[in-house]
Amino acid sequence: MIHAAVVIALIAVGVFFLTVGTIGLLRLPNVYNRMHATSKPTTLGTAAIFVAGFVRFGPGQEGLTALIGIVFLFLTVPTGAHMIARAAEQIGVPFEASVVWPDRSSLMTDREVDERTDDD
């Protein structure tokens, strides 16, 4: 009984996050917002469903497949989102409002960060 309730709860959490990601994909205005809306909730939602599969099937072959799926998901989704953002930036897709890509000259070096934290 508790075992089934845990599986159902994990699937419900997964479906919730996947639904939020889908709504974000449909409603948000540009590629940067859509990328964020699909990568974060989709990772959490799919991982929750994979964990539900692991809880349901145990540490055997099917459960191991679910764990490998989670590892693969955590390795590929952030990389894909990063590459989409870089490609959009390189082809000139603008940000919304006054947001801009940081200029290299405006970025602080590690030494400047250390000096600033030492002064505090």
Tab-separated table of C-alpha atoms in Angstrom:
chain	number	residue	atom	x	y	z
A	1	MET	CA	0.000	0.000	0.000
A	2	ILE	CA	2.707	2.528	0.994
A	3	HIS	CA	4.886	1.293	-1.846
A	4	ALA	CA	2.152	2.051	-4.403
A	5	ALA	CA	1.447	5.441	-2.798
A	6	VAL	CA	5.109	6.438	-3.122
A	7	VAL	CA	5.145	5.418	-6.800
A	8	ILE	CA	1.925	7.347	-7.466
A	9	ALA	CA	3.242	10.423	-5.633
A	10	LEU	CA	6.501	10.384	-7.621
A	11	ILE	CA	4.620	10.049	-10.900
A	12	ALA	CA	2.300	12.916	-9.885
A	13	VAL	CA	5.309	15.133	-9.070
A	14	GLY	CA	6.895	14.202	-12.396
A	15	VAL	CA	3.736	14.948	-14.356
A	16	PHE	CA	3.386	18.291	-12.551
A	17	PHE	CA	6.902	19.418	-13.472
A	18	LEU	CA	6.571	18.178	-17.050
A	19	THR	CA	3.287	20.086	-17.380
A	20	VAL	CA	4.899	23.266	-16.025
A	21	GLY	CA	7.733	22.883	-18.537
A	22	THR	CA	5.294	22.392	-21.384
A	23	ILE	CA	3.274	25.457	-20.400
A	24	GLY	CA	6.503	27.462	-20.175
A	25	LEU	CA	7.516	26.293	-23.644
A	26	LEU	CA	4.188	27.426	-25.070
A	27	ARG	CA	3.820	30.708	-23.162
A	28	LEU	CA	7.265	32.282	-22.800
A	29	PRO	CA	8.411	34.851	-25.357
A	30	ASN	CA	11.907	33.913	-26.543
A	31	VAL	CA	14.423	31.111	-26.877
A	32	TYR	CA	16.266	31.925	-23.627
A	33	ASN	CA	13.143	31.832	-21.487
A	34	ARG	CA	11.828	28.746	-23.249
A	35	MET	CA	15.155	26.985	-22.822
A	36	HIS	CA	15.081	27.631	-19.091
A	37	ALA	CA	11.431	26.620	-18.797
A	38	THR	CA	11.991	23.327	-20.539
A	39	SER	CA	15.347	22.306	-19.064
A	40	LYS	CA	14.740	22.784	-15.335
A	41	PRO	CA	11.225	21.371	-14.853
A	42	THR	CA	11.743	18.658	-17.425
A	43	THR	CA	14.835	17.409	-15.626
A	44	LEU	CA	13.014	17.302	-12.305
A	45	GLY	CA	9.863	15.773	-13.777
A	46	THR	CA	11.601	13.079	-15.759
A	47	ALA	CA	13.917	12.252	-12.854
A	48	ALA	CA	10.900	11.847	-10.563
A	49	ILE	CA	9.309	9.436	-13.018
A	50	PHE	CA	12.588	7.509	-13.311
A	51	VAL	CA	12.759	7.293	-9.500
A	52	ALA	CA	9.162	6.006	-9.507
A	53	GLY	CA	10.286	3.285	-11.908
A	54	PHE	CA	13.183	2.415	-9.627
A	55	VAL	CA	10.895	2.257	-6.578
A	56	ARG	CA	8.376	0.116	-8.472
A	57	PHE	CA	10.828	-2.365	-10.004
A	58	GLY	CA	13.590	-2.368	-7.400
A	59	PRO	CA	17.336	-2.584	-7.909
A	60	GLY	CA	17.081	-5.261	-10.598
A	61	GLN	CA	17.536	-4.753	-14.306
A	62	GLU	CA	14.564	-2.393	-14.804
A	63	GLY	CA	15.487	-0.327	-11.744
A	64	LEU	CA	19.087	-0.077	-12.873
A	65	THR	CA	17.873	1.182	-16.247
A	66	ALA	CA	15.942	3.930	-14.456
A	67	LEU	CA	19.030	5.002	-12.495
A	68	ILE	CA	21.140	5.053	-15.648
A	69	GLY	CA	18.412	7.165	-17.262
A	70	ILE	CA	18.696	9.710	-14.442
A	71	VAL	CA	22.469	9.938	-14.839
A	72	PHE	CA	22.130	10.347	-18.595
A	73	LEU	CA	19.451	13.011	-18.087
A	74	PHE	CA	21.574	15.031	-15.639
A	75	LEU	CA	24.538	14.911	-18.035
A	76	THR	CA	22.732	15.805	-21.253
A	77	VAL	CA	19.999	18.323	-20.408
A	78	PRO	CA	22.265	21.074	-18.980
A	79	THR	CA	24.713	20.579	-21.841
A	80	GLY	CA	21.941	20.835	-24.404
A	81	ALA	CA	20.484	23.949	-22.776
A	82	HIS	CA	23.908	25.569	-22.703
A	83	MET	CA	24.500	24.807	-26.364
A	84	ILE	CA	21.083	26.188	-27.334
A	85	ALA	CA	21.818	29.427	-25.462
A	86	ARG	CA	25.260	29.748	-27.068
A	87	ALA	CA	23.872	29.112	-30.542
A	88	ALA	CA	21.090	31.652	-30.024
A	89	GLU	CA	23.622	34.220	-28.812
A	90	GLN	CA	25.949	33.581	-31.753
A	91	ILE	CA	23.220	34.023	-34.354
A	92	GLY	CA	22.099	37.232	-32.657
A	93	VAL	CA	18.844	36.359	-30.932
A	94	PRO	CA	18.226	39.367	-28.667
A	95	PHE	CA	17.372	39.272	-24.977
A	96	GLU	CA	14.206	40.849	-23.645
A	97	ALA	CA	14.321	44.444	-22.362
A	98	SER	CA	17.740	45.749	-21.238
A	99	VAL	CA	19.477	42.417	-20.545
A	100	VAL	CA	22.780	41.984	-22.405
A	101	TRP	CA	25.562	39.423	-22.576
A	102	PRO	CA	28.413	40.399	-20.241
A	103	ASP	CA	31.400	42.027	-21.888
A	104	ARG	CA	34.742	40.297	-21.217
A	105	SER	CA	36.247	43.551	-19.957
A	106	SER	CA	33.494	43.920	-17.362
A	107	LEU	CA	34.092	40.477	-15.847
A	108	MET	CA	36.208	40.389	-12.722
A	109	THR	CA	39.252	38.129	-12.612
A	110	ASP	CA	39.733	35.607	-9.814
A	111	ARG	CA	42.362	37.882	-8.305
A	112	GLU	CA	39.967	40.843	-8.241
A	113	VAL	CA	37.332	38.682	-6.572
A	114	ASP	CA	39.846	37.572	-3.931
A	115	GLU	CA	40.924	41.152	-3.289
A	116	ARG	CA	37.326	42.317	-2.975
A	117	THR	CA	36.455	39.552	-0.483
A	118	ASP	CA	39.622	40.282	1.552
A	119	ASP	CA	38.550	43.921	1.947
A	120	ASP	CA	35.207	42.902	3.498
